[in-house]
Amino acid sequence: MSPRQTCLACLEREPPAVFEAALWIAAEHDATLQPAEVLGEFATLQQQVSLGLPALPPQELAQPLLRRLSELDFCEDDSPPRPQVALLHKVLQRRRGQPLSLALIALELARRLGIPLQGVNFPGHFLLRVAGADHLLDPCGGRRLYTRDCRELLIRYQGAQAELSASHMRACDGRSMLQRLSRNLHQLHLLDEDYLAALKDAERVLLLGAPTVADHLARAELYQRLECPQAERFDVQHALLLCEDPAQRMLLAERLRQLATPPVLH
């Protein structure tokens, strides 16, 4: 099977092998990566983390786990954004990554160590939680975030008019995590001007969950850059079908008309 097929197959297992699936996403971009080897080496990190955890009940070990990762030098990458901050094998090598990448590592360690921990698809900054707790956890160091902290974080990413809702703080499943990871990689490869790599990520976004208008337009933009007007038209059509904003629908309809017009030859 291809890395893409293997990634999707990992998500069909019970329970889904989310961490391994994320490694297969990285393998789409690095032909030398052997996910089985990374999984084998991960046991060393598991041992290092386990030895540094206090003797507490599993439900009280989520924050100590994140603090232990911080002690082992895992932290958010504050350098200019590059794809390596979202490619999981690179994050493990460098111990630097985006919040979601660090969260995927923490979630896999928690699963192996029997610590209850869940992902939270918080806007702008992926978070973690323990079911029933009155706070969320920052994967970058383990800081507790209560309702006020979450509201401030939301405003930082979405502006003063943003309103915190219960949906922002719900646990999410593996597919939605990897769809977000793929969106992140698409944007990072786009910034890197690697349009073929970004196209792989944009395609994967559409496979991992219900796509949005923005997802189809993201792929349409890539097809436009790669001069594939028929493929661009396909995604603009699907964006129009999903779009509920009247003004945006008018713009998309006009774009479709322009794509349907044959180019003038000189």
PDB file of C-alpha atoms in Angstrom:
ATOM      1  CA  MET A   1       0.000   0.000   0.000  1.00  0.00           C
ATOM      2  CA  SER A   2       1.029   3.611  -0.515  1.00  0.00           C
ATOM      3  CA  PRO A   3       1.740   5.862   2.501  1.00  0.00           C
ATOM      4  CA  ARG A   4      -1.659   7.511   1.932  1.00  0.00           C
ATOM      5  CA  GLN A   5      -3.489   4.180   1.914  1.00  0.00           C
ATOM      6  CA  THR A   6      -1.600   2.966   4.980  1.00  0.00           C
ATOM      7  CA  CYS A   7      -2.424   6.185   6.832  1.00  0.00           C
ATOM      8  CA  LEU A   8      -6.137   5.711   6.177  1.00  0.00           C
ATOM      9  CA  ALA A   9      -5.924   2.013   7.110  1.00  0.00           C
ATOM     10  CA  CYS A  10      -4.391   2.969  10.487  1.00  0.00           C
ATOM     11  CA  LEU A  11      -7.498   5.016  11.218  1.00  0.00           C
ATOM     12  CA  GLU A  12      -9.757   2.034  10.503  1.00  0.00           C
ATOM     13  CA  ARG A  13      -8.208  -0.020  13.317  1.00  0.00           C
ATOM     14  CA  GLU A  14      -9.889  -0.352  16.690  1.00  0.00           C
ATOM     15  CA  PRO A  15      -8.734   1.741  18.406  1.00  0.00           C
ATOM     16  CA  PRO A  16      -7.412   3.982  15.602  1.00  0.00           C
ATOM     17  CA  ALA A  17      -3.611   4.138  15.368  1.00  0.00           C
ATOM     18  CA  VAL A  18      -3.479   7.932  15.173  1.00  0.00           C
ATOM     19  CA  PHE A  19       0.222   8.375  15.935  1.00  0.00           C
ATOM     20  CA  GLU A  20       1.243   5.795  13.331  1.00  0.00           C
ATOM     21  CA  ALA A  21      -1.127   7.407  10.819  1.00  0.00           C
ATOM     22  CA  ALA A  22       0.607  10.754  11.427  1.00  0.00           C
ATOM     23  CA  LEU A  23       3.953   9.100  10.692  1.00  0.00           C
ATOM     24  CA  TRP A  24       2.576   7.815   7.378  1.00  0.00           C
ATOM     25  CA  ILE A  25       1.547  11.384   6.559  1.00  0.00           C
ATOM     26  CA  ALA A  26       5.174  12.374   7.077  1.00  0.00           C
ATOM     27  CA  ALA A  27       6.225   9.428   4.893  1.00  0.00           C
ATOM     28  CA  GLU A  28       4.295  10.962   1.992  1.00  0.00           C
ATOM     29  CA  HIS A  29       6.822  13.794   2.102  1.00  0.00           C
ATOM     30  CA  ASP A  30       9.964  11.816   2.990  1.00  0.00           C
ATOM     31  CA  ALA A  31      10.543   8.612   1.038  1.00  0.00           C
ATOM     32  CA  THR A  32      13.367   7.592   3.412  1.00  0.00           C
ATOM     33  CA  LEU A  33      11.112   7.522   6.482  1.00  0.00           C
ATOM     34  CA  GLN A  34      10.325   4.078   7.902  1.00  0.00           C
ATOM     35  CA  PRO A  35       7.435   4.487  10.374  1.00  0.00           C
ATOM     36  CA  ALA A  36       8.059   1.026  11.873  1.00  0.00           C
ATOM     37  CA  GLU A  37      11.562   2.126  12.902  1.00  0.00           C
ATOM     38  CA  VAL A  38      10.254   5.332  14.481  1.00  0.00           C
ATOM     39  CA  LEU A  39       7.640   3.357  16.414  1.00  0.00           C
ATOM     40  CA  GLY A  40      10.364   1.048  17.699  1.00  0.00           C
ATOM     41  CA  GLU A  41      12.561   3.956  18.789  1.00  0.00           C
ATOM     42  CA  PHE A  42       9.577   5.625  20.476  1.00  0.00           C
ATOM     43  CA  ALA A  43       9.834   3.037  23.269  1.00  0.00           C
ATOM     44  CA  THR A  44      13.024   4.774  24.440  1.00  0.00           C
ATOM     45  CA  LEU A  45      11.186   8.072  24.847  1.00  0.00           C
ATOM     46  CA  GLN A  46       8.364   6.250  26.622  1.00  0.00           C
ATOM     47  CA  GLN A  47      10.853   4.854  29.137  1.00  0.00           C
ATOM     48  CA  GLN A  48      12.459   8.275  29.699  1.00  0.00           C
ATOM     49  CA  VAL A  49       9.070   9.826  30.349  1.00  0.00           C
ATOM     50  CA  SER A  50       7.838   6.993  32.554  1.00  0.00           C
ATOM     51  CA  LEU A  51      10.895   7.135  34.812  1.00  0.00           C
ATOM     52  CA  GLY A  52      10.257  10.825  35.490  1.00  0.00           C
ATOM     53  CA  LEU A  53       6.582  10.566  36.425  1.00  0.00           C
ATOM     54  CA  PRO A  54       5.430  10.785  40.064  1.00  0.00           C
ATOM     55  CA  ALA A  55       3.609   7.917  41.791  1.00  0.00           C
ATOM     56  CA  LEU A  56       0.071   9.202  41.249  1.00  0.00           C
ATOM     57  CA  PRO A  57      -3.162   7.658  39.934  1.00  0.00           C
ATOM     58  CA  PRO A  58      -3.290   7.636  36.100  1.00  0.00           C
ATOM     59  CA  GLN A  59      -6.009  10.312  35.969  1.00  0.00           C
ATOM     60  CA  GLU A  60      -3.641  12.724  37.750  1.00  0.00           C
ATOM     61  CA  LEU A  61      -0.654  12.145  35.466  1.00  0.00           C
ATOM     62  CA  ALA A  62      -1.634  14.155  32.376  1.00  0.00           C
ATOM     63  CA  GLN A  63      -0.016  17.410  33.490  1.00  0.00           C
ATOM     64  CA  PRO A  64       3.098  15.667  34.896  1.00  0.00           C
ATOM     65  CA  LEU A  65       3.453  13.880  31.532  1.00  0.00           C
ATOM     66  CA  LEU A  66       3.469  17.198  29.659  1.00  0.00           C
ATOM     67  CA  ARG A  67       5.881  18.731  32.156  1.00  0.00           C
ATOM     68  CA  ARG A  68       8.168  15.738  31.783  1.00  0.00           C
ATOM     69  CA  LEU A  69       8.201  16.219  27.999  1.00  0.00           C
ATOM     70  CA  SER A  70       9.146  19.857  28.591  1.00  0.00           C
ATOM     71  CA  GLU A  71      11.997  18.729  30.865  1.00  0.00           C
ATOM     72  CA  LEU A  72      13.172  16.517  28.000  1.00  0.00           C
ATOM     73  CA  ASP A  73      13.322  19.679  25.832  1.00  0.00           C
ATOM     74  CA  PHE A  74      10.132  19.181  23.813  1.00  0.00           C
ATOM     75  CA  CYS A  75       8.748  22.658  23.176  1.00  0.00           C
ATOM     76  CA  GLU A  76       6.978  24.862  20.659  1.00  0.00           C
ATOM     77  CA  ASP A  77       9.145  25.901  17.705  1.00  0.00           C
ATOM     78  CA  ASP A  78       9.391  29.701  17.633  1.00  0.00           C
ATOM     79  CA  SER A  79      11.544  29.890  14.492  1.00  0.00           C
ATOM     80  CA  PRO A  80      10.032  30.952  11.120  1.00  0.00           C
ATOM     81  CA  PRO A  81       7.404  28.333  10.155  1.00  0.00           C
ATOM     82  CA  ARG A  82       8.681  25.431   8.061  1.00  0.00           C
ATOM     83  CA  PRO A  83       7.162  21.996   7.298  1.00  0.00           C
ATOM     84  CA  GLN A  84       9.504  20.319   9.800  1.00  0.00           C
ATOM     85  CA  VAL A  85       7.375  21.655  12.692  1.00  0.00           C
ATOM     86  CA  ALA A  86       4.465  19.443  11.562  1.00  0.00           C
ATOM     87  CA  LEU A  87       6.285  16.381  10.169  1.00  0.00           C
ATOM     88  CA  LEU A  88       6.205  14.063  13.158  1.00  0.00           C
ATOM     89  CA  HIS A  89       9.538  12.293  12.640  1.00  0.00           C
ATOM     90  CA  LYS A  90      11.276  15.682  12.377  1.00  0.00           C
ATOM     91  CA  VAL A  91       9.548  16.871  15.555  1.00  0.00           C
ATOM     92  CA  LEU A  92      10.800  13.780  17.388  1.00  0.00           C
ATOM     93  CA  GLN A  93      14.344  14.381  16.099  1.00  0.00           C
ATOM     94  CA  ARG A  94      14.444  18.112  16.858  1.00  0.00           C
ATOM     95  CA  ARG A  95      12.110  18.110  19.890  1.00  0.00           C
ATOM     96  CA  ARG A  96      10.523  21.225  18.413  1.00  0.00           C
ATOM     97  CA  GLY A  97       7.108  21.484  16.801  1.00  0.00           C
ATOM     98  CA  GLN A  98       3.662  23.015  16.572  1.00  0.00           C
ATOM     99  CA  PRO A  99       1.241  22.473  19.477  1.00  0.00           C
ATOM    100  CA  LEU A 100      -0.627  19.792  17.504  1.00  0.00           C
ATOM    101  CA  SER A 101       2.574  17.864  16.752  1.00  0.00           C
ATOM    102  CA  LEU A 102       3.603  17.940  20.416  1.00  0.00           C
ATOM    103  CA  ALA A 103       0.071  16.903  21.386  1.00  0.00           C
ATOM    104  CA  LEU A 104       0.202  13.862  19.092  1.00  0.00           C
ATOM    105  CA  ILE A 105       3.391  12.731  20.823  1.00  0.00           C
ATOM    106  CA  ALA A 106       1.855  13.303  24.271  1.00  0.00           C
ATOM    107  CA  LEU A 107      -1.331  11.458  23.316  1.00  0.00           C
ATOM    108  CA  GLU A 108       0.621   8.423  22.125  1.00  0.00           C
ATOM    109  CA  LEU A 109       2.690   8.364  25.324  1.00  0.00           C
ATOM    110  CA  ALA A 110      -0.482   8.703  27.390  1.00  0.00           C
ATOM    111  CA  ARG A 111      -2.096   5.824  25.498  1.00  0.00           C
ATOM    112  CA  ARG A 112       0.904   3.569  26.110  1.00  0.00           C
ATOM    113  CA  LEU A 113       1.139   4.531  29.781  1.00  0.00           C
ATOM    114  CA  GLY A 114      -2.581   4.224  30.493  1.00  0.00           C
ATOM    115  CA  ILE A 115      -3.056   7.948  31.183  1.00  0.00           C
ATOM    116  CA  PRO A 116      -6.473   9.322  30.142  1.00  0.00           C
ATOM    117  CA  LEU A 117      -5.832  12.234  27.773  1.00  0.00           C
ATOM    118  CA  GLN A 118      -7.855  13.684  24.894  1.00  0.00           C
ATOM    119  CA  GLY A 119      -7.213  16.155  22.093  1.00  0.00           C
ATOM    120  CA  VAL A 120      -9.165  19.414  21.809  1.00  0.00           C
ATOM    121  CA  ASN A 121      -9.428  21.155  18.420  1.00  0.00           C
ATOM    122  CA  PHE A 122      -9.202  24.639  19.915  1.00  0.00           C
ATOM    123  CA  PRO A 123      -8.987  27.420  17.296  1.00  0.00           C
ATOM    124  CA  GLY A 124      -5.437  28.573  16.631  1.00  0.00           C
ATOM    125  CA  HIS A 125      -3.715  26.445  19.273  1.00  0.00           C
ATOM    126  CA  PHE A 126      -4.384  22.731  19.754  1.00  0.00           C
ATOM    127  CA  LEU A 127      -5.038  21.787  23.387  1.00  0.00           C
ATOM    128  CA  LEU A 128      -5.481  18.679  25.537  1.00  0.00           C
ATOM    129  CA  ARG A 129      -7.881  17.653  28.280  1.00  0.00           C
ATOM    130  CA  VAL A 130      -8.690  15.003  30.842  1.00  0.00           C
ATOM    131  CA  ALA A 131     -12.368  14.021  30.812  1.00  0.00           C
ATOM    132  CA  GLY A 132     -14.233  15.627  33.711  1.00  0.00           C
ATOM    133  CA  ALA A 133     -11.519  18.179  34.526  1.00  0.00           C
ATOM    134  CA  ASP A 134     -12.407  21.870  34.902  1.00  0.00           C
ATOM    135  CA  HIS A 135      -9.465  22.979  32.756  1.00  0.00           C
ATOM    136  CA  LEU A 136      -7.631  22.263  29.512  1.00  0.00           C
ATOM    137  CA  LEU A 137      -3.895  21.670  29.122  1.00  0.00           C
ATOM    138  CA  ASP A 138      -1.384  23.328  26.819  1.00  0.00           C
ATOM    139  CA  PRO A 139       0.678  20.596  25.101  1.00  0.00           C
ATOM    140  CA  CYS A 140       3.615  23.023  25.129  1.00  0.00           C
ATOM    141  CA  GLY A 141       4.643  22.604  28.762  1.00  0.00           C
ATOM    142  CA  GLY A 142       1.422  21.512  30.441  1.00  0.00           C
ATOM    143  CA  ARG A 143       0.020  24.847  31.629  1.00  0.00           C
ATOM    144  CA  ARG A 144      -3.570  24.630  32.873  1.00  0.00           C
ATOM    145  CA  LEU A 145      -6.071  26.788  31.023  1.00  0.00           C
ATOM    146  CA  TYR A 146      -9.330  27.632  32.761  1.00  0.00           C
ATOM    147  CA  THR A 147     -12.313  29.286  31.078  1.00  0.00           C
ATOM    148  CA  ARG A 148     -10.841  32.792  31.344  1.00  0.00           C
ATOM    149  CA  ASP A 149      -7.510  31.613  29.909  1.00  0.00           C
ATOM    150  CA  CYS A 150      -9.292  29.897  27.018  1.00  0.00           C
ATOM    151  CA  ARG A 151     -11.261  33.069  26.279  1.00  0.00           C
ATOM    152  CA  GLU A 152      -8.045  35.117  26.190  1.00  0.00           C
ATOM    153  CA  LEU A 153      -6.407  32.539  23.916  1.00  0.00           C
ATOM    154  CA  LEU A 154      -9.380  32.608  21.541  1.00  0.00           C
ATOM    155  CA  ILE A 155      -9.292  36.415  21.353  1.00  0.00           C
ATOM    156  CA  ARG A 156      -5.572  36.282  20.599  1.00  0.00           C
ATOM    157  CA  TYR A 157      -6.214  34.152  17.513  1.00  0.00           C
ATOM    158  CA  GLN A 158      -9.648  35.344  16.376  1.00  0.00           C
ATOM    159  CA  GLY A 159      -9.930  38.929  17.591  1.00  0.00           C
ATOM    160  CA  ALA A 160     -11.860  40.802  20.261  1.00  0.00           C
ATOM    161  CA  GLN A 161     -15.264  39.856  18.832  1.00  0.00           C
ATOM    162  CA  ALA A 162     -14.665  36.099  19.237  1.00  0.00           C
ATOM    163  CA  GLU A 163     -16.939  34.312  21.697  1.00  0.00           C
ATOM    164  CA  LEU A 164     -15.931  31.165  23.541  1.00  0.00           C
ATOM    165  CA  SER A 165     -18.378  28.273  23.203  1.00  0.00           C
ATOM    166  CA  ALA A 166     -18.607  24.728  24.530  1.00  0.00           C
ATOM    167  CA  SER A 167     -17.757  23.381  21.068  1.00  0.00           C
ATOM    168  CA  HIS A 168     -14.299  24.968  21.318  1.00  0.00           C
ATOM    169  CA  MET A 169     -13.507  22.787  24.340  1.00  0.00           C
ATOM    170  CA  ARG A 170     -14.857  19.394  23.277  1.00  0.00           C
ATOM    171  CA  ALA A 171     -12.650  16.362  22.763  1.00  0.00           C
ATOM    172  CA  CYS A 172     -11.971  15.491  19.119  1.00  0.00           C
ATOM    173  CA  ASP A 173     -11.253  12.226  17.335  1.00  0.00           C
ATOM    174  CA  GLY A 174      -8.157  11.068  15.483  1.00  0.00           C
ATOM    175  CA  ARG A 175      -9.467  11.888  12.016  1.00  0.00           C
ATOM    176  CA  SER A 176     -10.127  15.515  12.906  1.00  0.00           C
ATOM    177  CA  MET A 177      -6.639  15.792  14.429  1.00  0.00           C
ATOM    178  CA  LEU A 178      -5.010  14.485  11.263  1.00  0.00           C
ATOM    179  CA  GLN A 179      -7.225  16.643   9.074  1.00  0.00           C
ATOM    180  CA  ARG A 180      -5.982  19.649  11.046  1.00  0.00           C
ATOM    181  CA  LEU A 181      -2.400  18.378  10.761  1.00  0.00           C
ATOM    182  CA  SER A 182      -2.872  18.122   6.988  1.00  0.00           C
ATOM    183  CA  ARG A 183      -4.246  21.673   6.828  1.00  0.00           C
ATOM    184  CA  ASN A 184      -1.201  22.861   8.783  1.00  0.00           C
ATOM    185  CA  LEU A 185       1.167  21.039   6.437  1.00  0.00           C
ATOM    186  CA  HIS A 186      -0.630  22.415   3.393  1.00  0.00           C
ATOM    187  CA  GLN A 187      -0.103  25.954   4.665  1.00  0.00           C
ATOM    188  CA  LEU A 188       3.535  25.305   5.590  1.00  0.00           C
ATOM    189  CA  HIS A 189       4.362  23.795   2.199  1.00  0.00           C
ATOM    190  CA  LEU A 190       2.572  26.697   0.525  1.00  0.00           C
ATOM    191  CA  LEU A 191       4.760  29.160   2.452  1.00  0.00           C
ATOM    192  CA  ASP A 192       7.746  27.071   1.359  1.00  0.00           C
ATOM    193  CA  GLU A 193       6.538  27.367  -2.278  1.00  0.00           C
ATOM    194  CA  ASP A 194       6.487  23.575  -2.583  1.00  0.00           C
ATOM    195  CA  TYR A 195       3.179  23.376  -4.414  1.00  0.00           C
ATOM    196  CA  LEU A 196       3.240  19.665  -5.222  1.00  0.00           C
ATOM    197  CA  ALA A 197       3.811  18.825  -1.547  1.00  0.00           C
ATOM    198  CA  ALA A 198       1.025  21.236  -0.584  1.00  0.00           C
ATOM    199  CA  LEU A 199      -1.258  19.505  -3.086  1.00  0.00           C
ATOM    200  CA  LYS A 200      -0.698  16.162  -1.337  1.00  0.00           C
ATOM    201  CA  ASP A 201      -1.798  17.752   1.925  1.00  0.00           C
ATOM    202  CA  ALA A 202      -4.802  19.503   0.380  1.00  0.00           C
ATOM    203  CA  GLU A 203      -5.966  16.205  -1.151  1.00  0.00           C
ATOM    204  CA  ARG A 204      -5.586  14.412   2.181  1.00  0.00           C
ATOM    205  CA  VAL A 205      -7.675  17.069   3.947  1.00  0.00           C
ATOM    206  CA  LEU A 206     -10.595  16.187   1.678  1.00  0.00           C
ATOM    207  CA  LEU A 207     -10.231  12.474   2.467  1.00  0.00           C
ATOM    208  CA  LEU A 208     -10.024  12.724   6.255  1.00  0.00           C
ATOM    209  CA  GLY A 209     -13.327  14.415   6.999  1.00  0.00           C
ATOM    210  CA  ALA A 210     -16.095  16.654   5.757  1.00  0.00           C
ATOM    211  CA  PRO A 211     -14.385  19.384   3.694  1.00  0.00           C
ATOM    212  CA  THR A 212     -15.204  23.067   4.033  1.00  0.00           C
ATOM    213  CA  VAL A 213     -15.495  25.781   1.395  1.00  0.00           C
ATOM    214  CA  ALA A 214     -11.993  26.876   2.409  1.00  0.00           C
ATOM    215  CA  ASP A 215     -10.621  23.346   1.893  1.00  0.00           C
ATOM    216  CA  HIS A 216     -11.869  23.191  -1.700  1.00  0.00           C
ATOM    217  CA  LEU A 217     -10.644  26.710  -2.424  1.00  0.00           C
ATOM    218  CA  ALA A 218      -7.232  25.856  -0.961  1.00  0.00           C
ATOM    219  CA  ARG A 219      -6.850  23.040  -3.472  1.00  0.00           C
ATOM    220  CA  ALA A 220      -8.287  25.209  -6.260  1.00  0.00           C
ATOM    221  CA  GLU A 221      -5.577  27.798  -5.547  1.00  0.00           C
ATOM    222  CA  LEU A 222      -2.909  25.129  -5.934  1.00  0.00           C
ATOM    223  CA  TYR A 223      -4.382  23.911  -9.210  1.00  0.00           C
ATOM    224  CA  GLN A 224      -4.390  27.518 -10.392  1.00  0.00           C
ATOM    225  CA  ARG A 225      -0.693  27.871  -9.533  1.00  0.00           C
ATOM    226  CA  LEU A 226       0.015  24.554 -11.276  1.00  0.00           C
ATOM    227  CA  GLU A 227      -2.009  25.666 -14.337  1.00  0.00           C
ATOM    228  CA  CYS A 228      -4.629  22.908 -14.126  1.00  0.00           C
ATOM    229  CA  PRO A 229      -7.854  24.819 -14.952  1.00  0.00           C
ATOM    230  CA  GLN A 230     -10.143  21.772 -15.180  1.00  0.00           C
ATOM    231  CA  ALA A 231      -9.115  20.565 -11.722  1.00  0.00           C
ATOM    232  CA  GLU A 232      -9.413  24.127 -10.406  1.00  0.00           C
ATOM    233  CA  ARG A 233     -12.943  24.325 -11.809  1.00  0.00           C
ATOM    234  CA  PHE A 234     -13.899  21.064 -10.044  1.00  0.00           C
ATOM    235  CA  ASP A 235     -12.963  22.486  -6.639  1.00  0.00           C
ATOM    236  CA  VAL A 236     -14.567  25.872  -7.273  1.00  0.00           C
ATOM    237  CA  GLN A 237     -17.798  24.057  -8.201  1.00  0.00           C
ATOM    238  CA  HIS A 238     -17.711  22.075  -4.959  1.00  0.00           C
ATOM    239  CA  ALA A 239     -16.935  25.216  -2.960  1.00  0.00           C
ATOM    240  CA  LEU A 240     -19.978  26.869  -4.542  1.00  0.00           C
ATOM    241  CA  LEU A 241     -22.171  23.909  -3.566  1.00  0.00           C
ATOM    242  CA  LEU A 242     -21.053  24.212   0.068  1.00  0.00           C
ATOM    243  CA  CYS A 243     -21.072  28.011   0.277  1.00  0.00           C
ATOM    244  CA  GLU A 244     -23.920  29.727   2.144  1.00  0.00           C
ATOM    245  CA  ASP A 245     -22.638  33.305   1.937  1.00  0.00           C
ATOM    246  CA  PRO A 246     -24.460  35.190  -0.880  1.00  0.00           C
ATOM    247  CA  ALA A 247     -21.565  37.552  -1.629  1.00  0.00           C
ATOM    248  CA  GLN A 248     -19.040  34.729  -1.800  1.00  0.00           C
ATOM    249  CA  ARG A 249     -21.397  32.679  -3.973  1.00  0.00           C
ATOM    250  CA  MET A 250     -21.480  35.526  -6.511  1.00  0.00           C
ATOM    251  CA  LEU A 251     -17.684  35.658  -6.595  1.00  0.00           C
ATOM    252  CA  LEU A 252     -17.419  31.883  -7.014  1.00  0.00           C
ATOM    253  CA  ALA A 253     -20.008  31.877  -9.798  1.00  0.00           C
ATOM    254  CA  GLU A 254     -18.057  34.582 -11.634  1.00  0.00           C
ATOM    255  CA  ARG A 255     -14.840  32.614 -11.197  1.00  0.00           C
ATOM    256  CA  LEU A 256     -16.538  29.567 -12.730  1.00  0.00           C
ATOM    257  CA  ARG A 257     -17.654  31.625 -15.724  1.00  0.00           C
ATOM    258  CA  GLN A 258     -14.089  32.820 -16.256  1.00  0.00           C
ATOM    259  CA  LEU A 259     -12.777  29.254 -16.019  1.00  0.00           C
ATOM    260  CA  ALA A 260     -15.337  28.148 -18.602  1.00  0.00           C
ATOM    261  CA  THR A 261     -14.135  30.793 -21.072  1.00  0.00           C
ATOM    262  CA  PRO A 262     -11.472  29.353 -23.407  1.00  0.00           C
ATOM    263  CA  PRO A 263      -8.158  31.239 -23.358  1.00  0.00           C
ATOM    264  CA  VAL A 264      -7.399  33.596 -26.223  1.00  0.00           C
ATOM    265  CA  LEU A 265      -4.588  32.303 -28.406  1.00  0.00           C
ATOM    266  CA  HIS A 266      -2.123  34.766 -29.954  1.00  0.00           C
TER     267      HIS A 266
END
